[in-house]
Coordinates of C-alpha atoms and ligand atoms in Angstrom, one line a residue:
M8 CA 85.1 254.8 -4.2
Q9 CA 86.7 251.5 -6.1
I10 CA 90.2 252.7 -6.7
E11 CA 92.4 251.1 -9.5
M12 CA 96.2 252.3 -10.9
K13 CA 97.8 250.4 -14.2
D14 CA 101.4 250.9 -15.1
I15 CA 101.9 254.1 -13.8
Y16 CA 105.1 256.1 -15.2
K17 CA 106.9 259.0 -14.2
A18 CA 109.7 260.8 -15.2
F19 CA 111.0 264.4 -13.6
G20 CA 113.3 265.2 -15.9
K21 CA 116.0 262.8 -16.3
N22 CA 115.0 261.0 -13.2
Q23 CA 112.5 258.0 -14.3
V24 CA 110.7 257.7 -10.6
L25 CA 107.7 255.4 -11.4
S26 CA 108.3 252.3 -13.9
G27 CA 105.3 250.2 -13.9
V28 CA 103.6 250.9 -10.4
S29 CA 100.1 250.1 -10.2
F30 CA 98.5 249.8 -7.0
Q31 CA 94.4 249.0 -5.6
L32 CA 92.2 250.3 -3.2
V33 CA 88.8 249.1 -2.3
P34 CA 86.1 250.8 -0.4
G35 CA 86.6 250.3 3.6
E36 CA 89.9 249.6 3.6
V37 CA 93.3 251.0 5.4
H38 CA 96.0 250.7 2.8
A39 CA 99.8 251.1 3.2
L40 CA 102.0 252.5 0.9
M41 CA 105.6 251.4 1.7
G42 CA 109.4 251.8 0.2
E43 CA 112.3 254.0 0.6
N44 CA 112.5 257.2 1.2
G45 CA 112.3 258.6 -3.0
A46 CA 110.5 255.6 -4.1
G47 CA 107.6 257.6 -5.1
K48 CA 104.9 257.1 -3.1
S49 CA 104.1 260.8 -2.7
T50 CA 104.8 261.2 -5.9
L51 CA 102.0 258.5 -6.7
M52 CA 99.8 259.6 -5.0
N53 CA 100.1 263.2 -6.2
I54 CA 99.3 261.2 -10.1
L55 CA 96.1 260.4 -8.4
T56 CA 94.6 263.9 -7.4
G57 CA 96.3 265.6 -10.1
L58 CA 98.4 268.0 -9.0
H59 CA 101.2 265.4 -11.7
K60 CA 100.5 264.0 -14.8
S61 CA 101.8 260.8 -15.5
D62 CA 103.6 259.9 -18.7
K63 CA 102.1 256.5 -18.8
G64 CA 99.3 254.7 -17.6
Q65 CA 95.5 254.7 -16.7
I66 CA 93.0 255.4 -13.5
S67 CA 90.1 254.5 -12.7
I68 CA 87.6 254.6 -10.8
N69 CA 84.9 253.3 -10.1
G70 CA 85.3 251.2 -13.1
N71 CA 86.1 254.4 -15.7
E72 CA 89.0 256.3 -16.8
T73 CA 89.0 259.9 -15.1
Y74 CA 92.2 262.0 -14.4
F75 CA 91.8 264.8 -12.1
S76 CA 93.7 268.7 -13.3
N77 CA 94.3 269.5 -10.1
P78 CA 94.0 268.5 -6.3
K79 CA 90.9 270.8 -5.6
E80 CA 88.9 268.2 -8.6
A81 CA 90.5 265.6 -6.5
E82 CA 88.5 266.1 -3.9
K83 CA 85.5 267.5 -5.0
H84 CA 85.3 264.0 -6.4
G85 CA 85.9 262.9 -2.9
I86 CA 89.5 261.9 -2.4
A87 CA 91.3 264.1 0.2
F88 CA 95.1 264.4 0.4
I89 CA 96.4 265.2 3.8
H90 CA 100.0 266.3 3.1
Q91 CA 103.5 265.3 4.0
E92 CA 104.9 268.3 4.1
L93 CA 102.1 270.0 6.4
N94 CA 100.1 273.4 4.3
I95 CA 99.4 275.5 7.6
W96 CA 99.2 279.3 6.9
P97 CA 100.3 280.7 10.7
E98 CA 99.3 284.5 10.1
M99 CA 96.0 282.8 10.0
T100 CA 93.7 281.4 13.1
V101 CA 92.9 277.4 13.0
L102 CA 89.2 278.6 12.0
E103 CA 90.4 280.2 8.8
N104 CA 92.8 277.4 7.9
L105 CA 90.7 274.6 8.1
F106 CA 87.6 276.6 5.5
I107 CA 90.5 278.4 3.6
G108 CA 89.3 277.7 -0.3
K109 CA 86.1 276.8 1.6
E110 CA 84.9 279.0 3.1
I111 CA 80.8 278.8 3.9
S112 CA 79.4 282.5 3.3
S113 CA 75.3 283.0 2.9
K114 CA 73.4 284.3 -0.3
L115 CA 73.8 287.6 -0.3
G116 CA 78.3 287.0 0.5
V117 CA 78.2 287.6 4.5
L118 CA 81.1 284.7 5.6
Q119 CA 79.1 282.4 7.9
T120 CA 81.8 282.3 11.1
R121 CA 79.1 280.1 13.7
K122 CA 77.9 278.0 11.1
M123 CA 81.7 277.1 10.7
K124 CA 82.6 277.6 14.6
A125 CA 79.8 274.9 14.7
L126 CA 81.5 271.9 12.2
A127 CA 85.1 272.8 13.2
K128 CA 83.8 272.5 16.8
E129 CA 82.0 269.2 15.4
Q130 CA 85.7 267.9 14.0
F131 CA 87.1 268.2 16.6
D132 CA 85.8 266.8 19.2
K133 CA 85.5 263.9 17.2
L134 CA 89.4 264.4 17.3
S135 CA 90.1 265.2 20.9
V136 CA 91.3 268.3 20.1
S137 CA 91.1 270.9 22.6
L138 CA 92.3 274.4 20.6
S139 CA 90.9 277.8 20.1
L140 CA 89.5 278.1 16.8
D141 CA 90.5 282.1 17.0
Q142 CA 94.0 281.3 17.7
E143 CA 97.2 282.2 15.2
A144 CA 97.9 278.5 13.8
G145 CA 101.4 279.6 13.7
E146 CA 101.6 279.2 16.9
C147 CA 100.3 275.7 17.1
S148 CA 103.0 272.8 17.7
V149 CA 103.5 270.7 14.6
G150 CA 101.7 268.2 16.6
Q151 CA 98.5 270.5 16.4
Q152 CA 99.1 271.8 12.5
Q153 CA 98.9 268.6 11.8
M154 CA 95.5 267.5 13.9
I155 CA 94.7 271.1 12.0
E156 CA 95.5 268.5 8.1
I157 CA 93.5 265.7 9.6
A158 CA 90.6 267.6 11.0
K159 CA 90.6 269.5 7.4
A160 CA 90.9 266.2 5.5
L161 CA 88.1 265.0 7.7
M162 CA 85.2 267.8 7.0
T163 CA 85.6 267.4 3.2
N164 CA 83.2 264.2 4.0
A165 CA 85.9 262.2 1.5
E166 CA 85.6 258.8 -0.1
V167 CA 88.9 258.5 -0.1
I168 CA 92.1 259.9 2.4
I169 CA 95.3 259.8 1.7
M170 CA 96.9 260.1 4.7
D171 CA 101.4 261.1 3.9
E172 CA 102.8 260.4 7.2
P173 CA 100.4 261.3 9.2
T174 CA 101.8 260.3 12.4
A175 CA 105.3 262.1 12.3
A176 CA 104.9 265.0 14.9
L177 CA 102.4 263.0 16.6
T178 CA 101.5 262.2 20.6
E179 CA 100.9 258.7 21.4
R180 CA 97.5 259.9 22.1
E181 CA 97.0 262.0 19.0
I182 CA 98.1 259.0 17.0
S183 CA 95.7 256.9 19.0
K184 CA 92.1 258.8 18.7
L185 CA 93.7 259.3 14.9
F186 CA 93.1 255.4 14.8
E187 CA 90.1 255.7 16.2
V188 CA 88.7 258.0 14.4
I189 CA 90.1 255.4 11.1
T190 CA 88.5 252.2 11.6
A191 CA 85.4 254.1 12.3
L192 CA 85.6 255.2 9.1
K193 CA 86.2 252.0 7.4
K194 CA 82.9 251.1 8.7
N195 CA 81.3 254.1 6.8
G196 CA 83.2 252.4 4.1
V197 CA 85.1 255.1 3.6
S198 CA 89.4 253.4 2.2
I199 CA 92.0 255.5 3.3
V200 CA 95.7 255.4 1.9
Y201 CA 98.2 255.4 5.1
I202 CA 102.0 256.4 3.8
S203 CA 104.4 255.7 7.2
H204 CA 108.0 254.5 8.1
R205 CA 106.4 253.5 10.9
M206 CA 106.7 249.9 10.9
E207 CA 104.0 248.9 14.1
E208 CA 101.6 251.5 12.7
I209 CA 101.7 249.7 9.3
F210 CA 100.7 246.9 11.3
A211 CA 97.8 248.5 13.6
I212 CA 95.8 249.2 10.9
C213 CA 96.3 248.4 8.0
D214 CA 94.6 245.4 6.6
R215 CA 96.6 245.6 3.3
I216 CA 100.2 246.6 1.9
T217 CA 101.7 247.9 -0.9
I218 CA 105.4 248.1 -1.2
M219 CA 106.9 249.9 -3.6
R220 CA 111.0 249.7 -5.2
D221 CA 113.4 251.0 -7.6
G222 CA 110.4 253.2 -9.4
K223 CA 107.7 249.1 -9.3
T224 CA 105.4 248.0 -7.1
V225 CA 106.9 244.8 -5.5
D226 CA 104.1 243.0 -4.1
T227 CA 100.9 243.7 -3.2
T228 CA 99.0 241.8 0.0
N229 CA 97.4 241.0 3.4
I230 CA 98.8 242.6 6.4
S231 CA 97.7 239.2 8.3
E232 CA 100.1 237.5 5.7
T233 CA 103.3 239.4 6.3
D234 CA 105.1 240.2 8.9
F235 CA 108.7 243.1 9.9
D236 CA 110.9 241.3 8.5
E237 CA 109.5 240.2 4.9
V238 CA 108.1 243.5 4.5
V239 CA 111.8 245.4 4.9
K240 CA 113.1 243.0 2.8
K241 CA 111.1 243.6 0.2
M242 CA 111.5 247.7 0.2
V243 CA 115.1 247.4 0.5
G244 CA 115.7 244.5 -1.6
R245 CA 117.9 242.9 0.8
E246 CA 117.9 241.4 4.4
L247 CA 118.6 243.9 6.6
T248 CA 119.3 242.1 10.4
E249 CA 119.5 244.1 12.4
R250 CA 117.8 247.1 13.2
Y251 CA 119.6 248.5 15.5
P252 CA 123.9 248.3 15.1
T253 CA 125.7 247.1 18.4
R254 CA 127.4 250.2 20.2
T255 CA 130.7 249.4 22.7
P256 CA 131.5 252.9 23.8
S257 CA 133.8 254.7 25.3
L258 CA 133.5 257.3 27.3
G259 CA 135.8 260.1 27.9
D260 CA 135.4 263.3 29.9
K261 CA 131.9 265.1 30.5
I262 CA 132.1 267.3 27.7
F263 CA 129.0 269.1 28.0
E264 CA 126.6 269.8 30.7
V265 CA 123.7 272.1 31.6
K266 CA 122.6 272.4 35.7
N267 CA 119.3 273.8 36.9
A268 CA 118.9 275.8 33.1
S269 CA 115.0 277.0 33.5
V270 CA 113.0 279.3 31.0
K271 CA 110.0 280.8 32.0
G272 CA 106.7 279.0 31.4
R273 CA 108.8 276.4 29.0
F274 CA 111.4 274.3 31.7
E275 CA 112.7 274.6 35.2
D276 CA 115.7 272.9 36.7
V277 CA 117.0 270.7 34.1
S278 CA 119.8 269.9 34.5
F279 CA 122.2 267.1 32.9
Y280 CA 126.3 265.8 31.1
V281 CA 127.1 264.0 28.3
R282 CA 130.4 263.0 28.5
S283 CA 132.6 262.5 24.5
G284 CA 131.6 259.3 22.8
E285 CA 128.3 258.5 24.7
I286 CA 124.5 259.1 22.8
V287 CA 122.3 260.2 26.0
G288 CA 118.5 259.9 25.1
V289 CA 116.1 262.4 25.9
S290 CA 112.7 260.9 25.8
G291 CA 109.1 262.0 27.0
L292 CA 105.5 262.9 25.5
M293 CA 105.8 265.2 22.9
G294 CA 105.1 268.4 24.2
A295 CA 106.9 267.8 27.7
G296 CA 109.4 270.3 26.7
R297 CA 112.3 268.3 25.6
T298 CA 112.8 271.0 22.4
E299 CA 112.1 273.3 24.1
I300 CA 115.4 272.4 26.6
M301 CA 117.3 271.6 23.2
R302 CA 117.0 275.1 21.6
A303 CA 117.7 276.7 25.2
L304 CA 121.2 275.2 24.6
F305 CA 121.5 276.0 21.1
G306 CA 121.0 279.7 22.0
V307 CA 118.0 279.7 20.2
D308 CA 115.4 281.0 23.4
R309 CA 117.0 282.4 26.2
L310 CA 118.0 280.9 29.2
N311 CA 116.4 282.3 32.7
S312 CA 118.9 280.9 34.6
G313 CA 121.2 278.4 35.4
E314 CA 124.6 277.4 33.8
I315 CA 126.3 275.6 30.8
W316 CA 129.9 274.1 31.3
I317 CA 131.5 273.3 28.1
A318 CA 134.6 270.9 28.9
G319 CA 134.3 272.0 33.0
K320 CA 134.3 275.6 31.7
K321 CA 131.7 277.7 32.8
T322 CA 131.0 279.8 29.7
S323 CA 126.7 280.8 28.4
I324 CA 126.1 280.6 24.8
K325 CA 124.6 283.1 23.6
N326 CA 122.8 282.3 19.8
P327 CA 123.2 279.4 17.5
Q328 CA 126.2 281.2 15.5
D329 CA 127.9 281.2 19.2
A330 CA 127.4 277.7 19.7
V331 CA 128.5 276.6 16.6
K332 CA 131.9 278.3 17.2
K333 CA 131.9 276.5 21.0
G334 CA 130.8 273.4 19.3
L335 CA 127.9 272.8 19.3
G336 CA 125.5 271.8 16.7
F337 CA 122.0 271.2 16.2
I338 CA 120.0 269.3 13.8
T339 CA 115.5 270.4 14.3
E340 CA 112.9 268.4 14.3
N341 CA 111.4 270.9 11.9
R342 CA 112.9 270.6 9.2
K343 CA 111.3 272.7 6.7
D344 CA 112.2 275.9 9.1
E345 CA 115.0 275.4 10.3
G346 CA 117.2 273.3 8.5
L347 CA 116.6 273.6 5.1
L348 CA 116.6 275.8 2.5
L349 CA 114.2 274.8 -0.2
D350 CA 115.7 276.4 -2.8
T351 CA 118.8 276.1 -2.5
S352 CA 120.9 272.7 -3.7
I353 CA 122.1 270.1 -1.5
R354 CA 125.3 271.4 -2.6
E355 CA 125.7 274.4 -0.5
N356 CA 123.1 273.1 1.8
I357 CA 125.5 270.6 2.6
A358 CA 128.4 272.8 1.6
L359 CA 127.5 276.5 2.7
P360 CA 128.3 276.2 6.6
N361 CA 131.9 274.8 5.8
L362 CA 132.8 276.8 3.3
S363 CA 135.8 277.8 5.7
S364 CA 137.5 274.3 5.2
F365 CA 137.6 274.4 1.7
S366 CA 138.4 278.5 1.0
P367 CA 142.2 277.5 3.0
K368 CA 143.2 281.0 1.1
G369 CA 140.7 282.6 1.1
L370 CA 138.7 281.4 -2.5
I371 CA 137.1 277.8 -2.5
D372 CA 138.3 274.7 -4.1
H373 CA 135.3 273.4 -6.0
K374 CA 136.7 269.8 -6.4
R375 CA 137.7 269.6 -2.7
E376 CA 133.7 270.7 -2.0
A377 CA 133.0 268.4 -4.5
E378 CA 134.6 265.2 -3.1
F379 CA 133.2 266.1 0.3
V380 CA 129.0 266.1 -0.8
D381 CA 129.6 263.4 -2.4
L382 CA 130.5 261.8 0.2
L383 CA 127.7 262.2 2.1
I384 CA 125.5 262.2 -0.2
K385 CA 126.6 257.9 -0.8
R386 CA 127.0 257.5 2.5
L387 CA 123.7 258.8 3.4
T388 CA 122.1 257.0 0.5
I389 CA 120.2 260.7 -0.3
K390 CA 118.3 259.8 -3.6
T391 CA 119.1 262.2 -6.4
A392 CA 120.3 262.7 -9.9
S393 CA 122.8 265.3 -8.6
S394 CA 123.6 267.2 -6.1
E395 CA 122.8 270.6 -7.9
T396 CA 119.5 269.5 -7.4
H397 CA 117.3 272.1 -5.2
A398 CA 115.9 270.7 -2.2
R399 CA 112.4 271.4 -2.7
H400 CA 112.6 268.6 -5.1
L401 CA 113.7 266.3 -3.4
S402 CA 111.4 263.6 -0.8
G403 CA 110.4 264.2 2.4
G404 CA 112.9 261.7 4.0
N405 CA 116.2 262.8 1.5
Q406 CA 115.7 266.0 2.8
Q407 CA 115.7 265.0 5.8
K408 CA 118.7 263.6 4.9
V409 CA 120.9 266.9 3.2
V410 CA 120.1 268.9 6.9
I411 CA 122.4 265.6 9.0
A412 CA 124.5 265.8 6.4
K413 CA 125.0 269.6 7.0
W414 CA 126.1 269.1 10.4
I415 CA 128.1 266.0 10.4
G416 CA 130.4 267.8 7.5
I417 CA 130.3 270.9 10.3
G418 CA 131.9 268.4 12.4
P419 CA 130.8 269.1 15.8
K420 CA 132.6 268.1 19.1
V421 CA 128.5 267.8 21.1
L422 CA 125.5 267.2 18.7
I423 CA 121.7 268.3 19.4
L424 CA 120.0 264.9 17.7
D425 CA 115.9 266.2 17.1
E426 CA 114.5 263.7 16.1
P427 CA 116.9 262.3 13.7
T428 CA 115.2 260.1 11.5
R429 CA 111.3 260.8 11.7
G430 CA 110.6 259.7 7.6
V431 CA 113.3 258.8 7.0
D432 CA 112.8 255.1 6.0
V433 CA 114.5 251.7 7.6
G434 CA 117.7 251.1 5.4
A435 CA 118.8 254.6 5.7
K436 CA 117.4 254.7 9.9
R437 CA 120.4 252.2 10.0
E438 CA 122.9 254.3 8.2
I439 CA 122.5 257.4 10.7
Y440 CA 122.0 255.0 13.6
S441 CA 125.4 253.8 12.0
L442 CA 127.2 257.3 11.4
M443 CA 125.9 258.6 15.4
N444 CA 128.1 254.3 16.2
E445 CA 131.1 256.1 14.4
L446 CA 130.5 259.7 15.9
T447 CA 130.7 258.5 19.3
E448 CA 133.6 256.6 18.7
R449 CA 136.1 260.1 17.3
G450 CA 134.6 261.4 20.9
V451 CA 131.4 263.1 19.6
A452 CA 128.5 263.5 22.7
I453 CA 125.5 263.0 21.8
I454 CA 122.1 264.2 22.9
M455 CA 119.3 262.5 21.2
V456 CA 115.7 263.8 21.3
S457 CA 113.4 261.0 20.0
S458 CA 109.9 260.1 20.5
E459 CA 110.4 256.6 19.5
L460 CA 110.9 254.1 22.6
P461 CA 112.2 251.3 20.1
E462 CA 115.4 254.1 19.0
I463 CA 115.8 255.9 22.4
L464 CA 116.2 252.2 23.8
G465 CA 118.9 250.7 21.0
M466 CA 121.3 253.4 20.6
S467 CA 121.2 255.2 23.9
D468 CA 124.3 254.7 26.8
R469 CA 122.3 256.4 28.5
I470 CA 118.3 257.9 29.0
I471 CA 117.0 261.0 30.7
V472 CA 113.0 261.4 30.8
V473 CA 111.8 264.5 30.6
H474 CA 107.8 265.6 31.8
E475 CA 105.8 268.1 31.8
G476 CA 109.2 271.0 31.2
R477 CA 111.3 269.1 34.6
I478 CA 114.0 266.2 34.4
S479 CA 111.8 263.3 36.3
G480 CA 114.5 260.7 36.2
E481 CA 117.8 259.2 34.5
I482 CA 118.2 255.2 33.4
D483 CA 121.8 253.3 32.2
A484 CA 120.4 251.9 29.2
K485 CA 121.9 249.0 31.1
E486 CA 118.6 248.7 33.0
A487 CA 116.3 250.4 30.8
T488 CA 113.1 249.2 29.7
Q489 CA 110.2 251.1 27.8
E490 CA 107.9 249.9 30.4
R491 CA 110.1 252.3 32.9
I492 CA 110.6 255.1 30.6
M493 CA 106.7 255.3 31.2
T494 CA 106.7 255.6 33.6
L495 CA 108.8 258.3 34.8
A496 CA 107.3 260.2 30.9
T497 CA 104.4 260.3 32.5
G498 CA 104.8 261.0 35.8
G499 CA 105.1 257.8 37.9
R500 CA 107.9 257.1 39.8
Ligands
ATP14 N1 108.2 268.3 -8.1 C1 109.5 267.5 -7.6 N2 110.2 267.4 -9.0 C2 112.0 266.4 -10.0 N3 112.0 265.4 -8.8 C3 110.7 264.9 -8.2 C4 109.7 266.2 -7.8 N4 109.2 265.3 -6.5 C5 109.2 264.6 -6.3 N5 110.5 264.5 -7.2 C6 111.4 263.3 -7.3 O1 110.3 261.6 -7.6 C7 111.7 261.2 -6.1 C8 110.4 260.2 -6.0 O2 109.7 261.2 -4.4 P1 108.7 261.5 -3.7 O3 108.4 262.3 -2.9 O4 107.8 260.6 -4.6 O5 109.3 259.8 -2.6 P2 108.9 259.3 -1.7 O6 108.5 257.2 -1.8 O7 107.5 260.4 -0.9 O8 109.6 259.0 -0.1 P3 109.7 259.3 1.3 O9 109.4 258.6 1.8 O10 111.5 260.0 1.5 O11 108.6 260.6 1.5 C9 112.5 262.0 -5.8 O12 113.8 260.9 -5.9 C10 112.1 262.8 -6.0 O13 113.9 263.8 -5.9
MG15 MG1 107.1 261.3 0.6

């Protein structure tokens, strides 16, 4: 399928998001779409598939002007969309999720469960997914839910598949499986629009790249004719010299320590500590138990055994409120479920947990609150027309920044970051890293869980690796390499 979008304009209220974007897709290509958070990538694809209507501009498909009035219509015409935010119905089974709105039934209206199961199984096999079709989708991990979404899109036999940040929650193995599938699809003439902030993936799988900035298309080129630095420069409009700011840590006392902690069936005998001013990177494969450990430390789940020490005193953490009281902060990997109130303004999302500091006499000091919120919006380059905008209306990456702003505002002494830069663009990533440095300079201790090895290596002072629910090793950052971490992460020595 040949798609041409020409001179597309789109505003949301006063926010002019697209002002003259052009985009072309030819059969059998994998076309990367890149740009900073809020550049309008998801919006452009929502316009193509009929979720939003453009204000101006033409769309033609195989040479004929075509406008879909909703995503379902686009899907019927062979364009499938794997969205950035997952659309899983947690109470329904995996099978029901796969066939929602597309159930196969007999002429008499009887659901043909066996037929659907066979089709689902076939697709899962292609993706090496081993999930029970009868299990509730809500019980699946974020990564598994992502695979369900991918399978769902593939089952439509689309000619064009839009993948918006498809790998954010996937394991290395799942990613390479996905890439195999993409390569096979390409051979059959299927085209893919590939949206990602992970540059390594763009260079591994894409044929061409279109870069957007300030609502316009900056450039479309062949991947083979460009490189990392050039792409970054076109995206942010300036040279970005280093990906990681230099760290000169000054380490204080052990401020947080966990000894022999276990949660049945999740992890066992976990012991580690972090000093004030230190960044401890926590590496490991997806599913190794890193997030489970962090949840338990923060009091979301109960420890079955083990001790927690804060500033040299043995203590316990009963629940998240208690954790916050004791100086802990937790930026979760799943911003939509745990970190963000979608139908609440950015201002309230950031300020609500801090209200006491703006209301010394019981009355909110709105001026102080506004200054505080604006500072964080600026610092984290949250792209929004106003602090009153509801979080729902922000782009995916900008939502992540609001979650970070909220926790920084609370001012914890120990900050747990779970995948802090997932879905965040290169420029903003760097801002987050500098902010981490500033926090540690003020004595904050940071525990950072990350699946991106370069990030672990670039920012940690010490690295612990988790394998199948146990800590399989600890490495000083100076001696760490990708290979050493990977060896420990896969159970080697
Ligand atoms: N439904 C909406 N209502 C109002 N504003 C919106 C809506 N959807 C998107 N926007 C705004 O449009 C702009 C572009 O958002 P979009 O989601 O397309 O960005 P993106 O390039 O996909 O970013 P990211 O990399 O963070 O996913 C943002 O400023 C966002 O706030
Ligand atoms: Mg997006």
